[in-house]
Amino acid sequence: MAGATRTEFRTCPFCEATCGLAVELSAKDEVVSIRGDADDVFSKGFICPKATGLKALHEDPDRLRAPLVRRDGELVEATWDEAFEEIDRRLSPILSEHGRNSVAVYLGNPNAHNLSALLYGPVWLRALASRNVFSASTVDQMPKQVSAAHMFGAGLSVPVPDLDRTMYLLVLGANPLVSNGSLMTSPDSRGRIRGIRERGGKVVVVDPRRTRTAEEADEHHFIRPGTDAHLLMGILATIFEEGLDAPGALEGHLEGLDEVRALASALPPEEVAPACGIEAGEIRRIARELAGAERAAVYARIGTCTQEFGTLASWLVDVINAVTGNLDREGGAMFTRAAAGQRNSAGEGGRGKGVSFGRWASRVRGAPETFGELPVACLAEEIETPGDGQVRALVTVAGNPALSTPNSGRLERAIESLDFVLSIDIYVNETSRHADVILPGPSPLAKPHYDLALYQLAVRNVANYSPALVPDAEVPEEWRTFLRLTGILAGQGPAADVDALDDFVARTLAGREMPDRDVDEVMAELEPRRGPERLLDLMLRAGPYGDRFGERPDGLSLDVLEQSPHGVDLGPLEPRLPDVLRTPSGKVELAPEPLVADLERLHASLDRRRNGGLVLVGRRQLRSNNSWMHNLRPLVKGKESCTVHVHPDDADRLGLVDGGRARVVSRAGEVEAPVEVTDGIMPGVVSIPHGWGHGAPGMRMSVAAEHAGVNSNLLADETEIEPLSGNAILNGIPVELAPA
Ligand SMILES: Nc1nc2c(c(=O)[nH]1)N[C@H]1C(S)=C(S)[C@@H](COP(=O)(O)OP(=O)(O)OC[C@H]3O[C@@H](n4cnc5c(=O)[nH]c(N)nc54)[C@H](O)[C@@H]3O)O[C@H]1N2
Ligand SMILES: Nc1nc2c(c(=O)[nH]1)N[C@H]1C(S)=C(S)[C@@H](COP(=O)(O)OP(=O)(O)OC[C@H]3O[C@@H](n4cnc5c(=O)[nH]c(N)nc54)[C@H](O)[C@@H]3O)O[C@H]1N2
Ligand code: SF4
Ligand SMILES: [Mo]
């Protein structure tokens, strides 16, 4: 193809790493190539194989370009007006007859990467006012948010390891070389982790699988799934017992140090070792090396969250960081200071109201609310169980709960029984095939991008904005869709005045972000921007680096970011205590009462008999992203990857052979998958990746159907949740295997 091309720069929207891309476009706006942006201030040219999937996604003929409405049982194309009329016709009577809670919501992972959804999602949710809000958070990081809220007073006040300066990194239940980092925005995690070793530091990985990250580390320990809290208690106990605790300057900011010292003394390494499968002597050595390191950080992620003791494990990570003096210290675990939208930078710093949980509970199981949402493991029963408040309709936004949530077989059957389903989604997939109306969003290249959420967790303070690159004449940006939905939910009908609603949203935010300034004046300064760009400009300018509308002329604004296509580097992380705190005490709460109370469960688990049964864990794959990128041919080509990993000893015992097939059975369900025998997994543990199991009738994902795989969440048990966070237990599921 001859002809002139141009190169535009933008942030990859697919995962938390926020890599800079150089997108080469033809004169006709076709994507010619996608490479890493070598000048990106944060990623410096790094990308992973998923980035090139952006071209395939942009061009994917299966990606929806028009709304679909179910007519006579078939999903058929409709105009946007027809689709909104249908939503009003079907949804409004359910709301008026059965009340707000009769409509449930499920928000999926891509919402976290979507500027429209981050800014306008709360608007339509407020208009809906249902208590039945569910999201991917309760199959993911909710335990970490709950522990962070208890300790630091806000749910996104999650300390991140200062990867570029630490000298000792202990990683539990995370595989950043494949996932590219989570609750740790860190493009090129591999390079940054290698950097630790190159400067003479040490990396230790704790995982029931020998992952790519483990292979890059100095040391790897297999751990029995679900026992990270046990291990961390053993480490903490050693630190206190051997007098290695050294909070130093931090001590004045800590509350509850003596209490955690006493609690830890009951769980020394010798007590917890049999549960974890890691020897007591090794636990002690890890504790000594961690405490002895000049600068160290403990980092834990999804393997420690989606398990039986997720909130305890999440808490103990930060307790250890604190008592070793590594919390809020260079090279330790630090708080990012984001340029926009950060709760812990807003208003008066140093103390606050904290967060309260359990303000309401789920109707059937009585599971407490966290941050305004209920555990998605409860969704099926809320649909199935008759009575006042029964869920009769569902709105999914960028989510695929039919694959991604526990006992998804039961959930899918429940979804089929609903009176109305609206999916705001770009595919007809396992979930949206049950919808009555599907509203698509545009290609990622046709919308502006700014990582409002993920920059709050970055290992460096950065800001990078990408404008829409190629206009999409057919598909409106999602914020317009959300505001039209808001109109319906507010009883204004299907033809709401989107611009008037947007003005209202912007004025409200202006009042909140710039409380001391006249709203009309602030609004005038934001002219002529509209939609997410107006709100983002406002948040950037009001934020900690902002121009404050003239008060700080050199400060940040969207104008500045527009002139910086490779991003703006705001420097390395800096200590933020006590300003970052929003706890009522104004201290870091080391021993919050609900967490202390949950230790009883941990103690009780020590007596549990381990009778040689197998347990299932998941795993992420480099060229896959949860359930939704399997329709992109460049990412799925090659050998089938949805296999069950089995240790050779277990394979021998069970008569399983490499390349053969196994039937995997749990309380919730069963699947049959190809076997891969590998000593990269702990004996007694098997692993199946999640997000597979495609090809169901009615789906319109032709490539994914050719690479179907199996749905591991048919095996996960929806009846067991972690009590403090409501998080699903997706790792450590008891299973039985037999040759198929
Ligand atoms: N067993 C097991 N289960 C797991 C996990 C695990 O480790 N093990 N991990 C869990 C985790 S961490 C997560 S985050 C969840 C993810 O689970 P979900 O969030 O439920 O699902 P995804 O697979 O991310 O699906 C994303 C959906 O968004 C749609 N989509 C993509 N881009 C856009 C867009 O720009 N606009 C709109 N409107 N739609 C879009 C896709 O078509 C797809 O339907 O899965 C969880 N489930
Ligand atoms: N390529 C790719 N990247 C992704 C995604 C993807 O699907 N594909 N998904 C994105 C999403 S939504 C998220 S949330 C992040 C998650 O990012 P990570 O948290 O890094 O996720 P995983 O790679 O699944 O790593 C979890 C590890 O925990 C281990 N594990 C399981 N159970 C236990 C346990 O009980 N204890 C311990 N210590 N370890 C355990 C597993 O073996 C696995 O290696 O990744 C994001 N990035
Ligand atoms: S690591 Fe994540 S952000 Fe970076 S290129 Fe890959 S998918 Fe995109
Ligand atoms: Mo996730």
Coordinates of N, CA and C in Angstrom, one line a residue, residues 3 44 92 100 122 200 204 236 250 252 257 280 347 373 383 475 479 485 493 547 582 593 595 604 714 720 724:
G3 N 1.4 5.5 -0.6 CA 0.6 6.7 -0.1 C 1.2 7.1 1.3
K44 N 8.0 4.1 27.5 CA 9.2 4.2 26.8 C 9.3 3.2 25.7
S92 N -39.1 1.1 31.8 CA -39.8 2.0 32.7 C -41.0 1.4 33.5
R100 N -37.0 0.5 42.3 CA -35.7 0.7 41.7 C -34.8 -0.6 41.8
P122 N -21.4 7.0 37.0 CA -22.0 7.3 38.3 C -23.3 8.2 38.0
G200 N 21.3 -5.0 42.3 CA 21.7 -5.8 43.5 C 20.7 -6.1 44.4
V204 N 11.4 -12.0 45.3 CA 10.9 -13.3 45.8 C 9.5 -13.4 45.4
L236 N 5.1 -11.8 59.8 CA 4.9 -10.7 60.8 C 5.4 -11.1 62.2
L250 N 7.7 6.5 60.8 CA 6.3 6.2 60.5 C 5.5 6.1 61.8
G252 N 4.8 7.5 64.5 CA 3.8 8.5 65.0 C 2.6 8.5 64.2
L257 N -0.1 -0.6 66.7 CA 1.1 -1.4 66.6 C 1.2 -2.5 67.7
A280 N 8.9 -23.5 58.0 CA 9.0 -22.5 59.0 C 10.4 -21.7 58.9
G347 N -10.0 17.9 49.1 CA -10.4 18.5 50.3 C -9.3 18.5 51.3
E373 N -21.8 -1.5 46.4 CA -22.2 -2.6 45.5 C -22.3 -3.9 46.3
I383 N -32.0 -12.9 41.3 CA -32.9 -13.1 40.2 C -33.9 -14.2 40.4
V475 N -21.5 5.3 15.5 CA -21.6 5.0 16.9 C -21.3 6.2 17.8
W479 N -20.6 8.2 26.5 CA -21.2 9.2 27.5 C -22.5 9.6 27.0
L485 N -29.7 7.1 28.6 CA -30.2 6.2 29.5 C -30.6 6.9 30.8
G493 N -38.1 10.1 29.5 CA -38.4 9.4 28.2 C -37.1 9.2 27.4
D547 N -3.8 24.1 37.1 CA -3.5 25.6 37.0 C -4.5 26.3 37.9
R582 N -7.5 9.5 55.2 CA -8.9 9.9 55.4 C -9.6 9.1 56.5
E593 N -10.9 -3.2 63.6 CA -11.7 -4.1 64.4 C -12.2 -5.3 63.5
L595 N -11.1 -6.6 60.8 CA -10.1 -7.5 60.4 C -9.6 -8.3 61.5
A604 N -9.1 -20.9 63.0 CA -9.9 -22.1 62.9 C -9.4 -23.0 61.7
L714 N -17.6 -22.4 35.5 CA -18.6 -23.4 35.8 C -18.3 -24.1 37.0
E720 N -19.9 -19.6 48.3 CA -18.9 -19.2 49.3 C -18.3 -17.9 48.9
L724 N -15.7 -10.4 54.5 CA -15.5 -8.9 54.7 C -15.8 -8.1 53.4

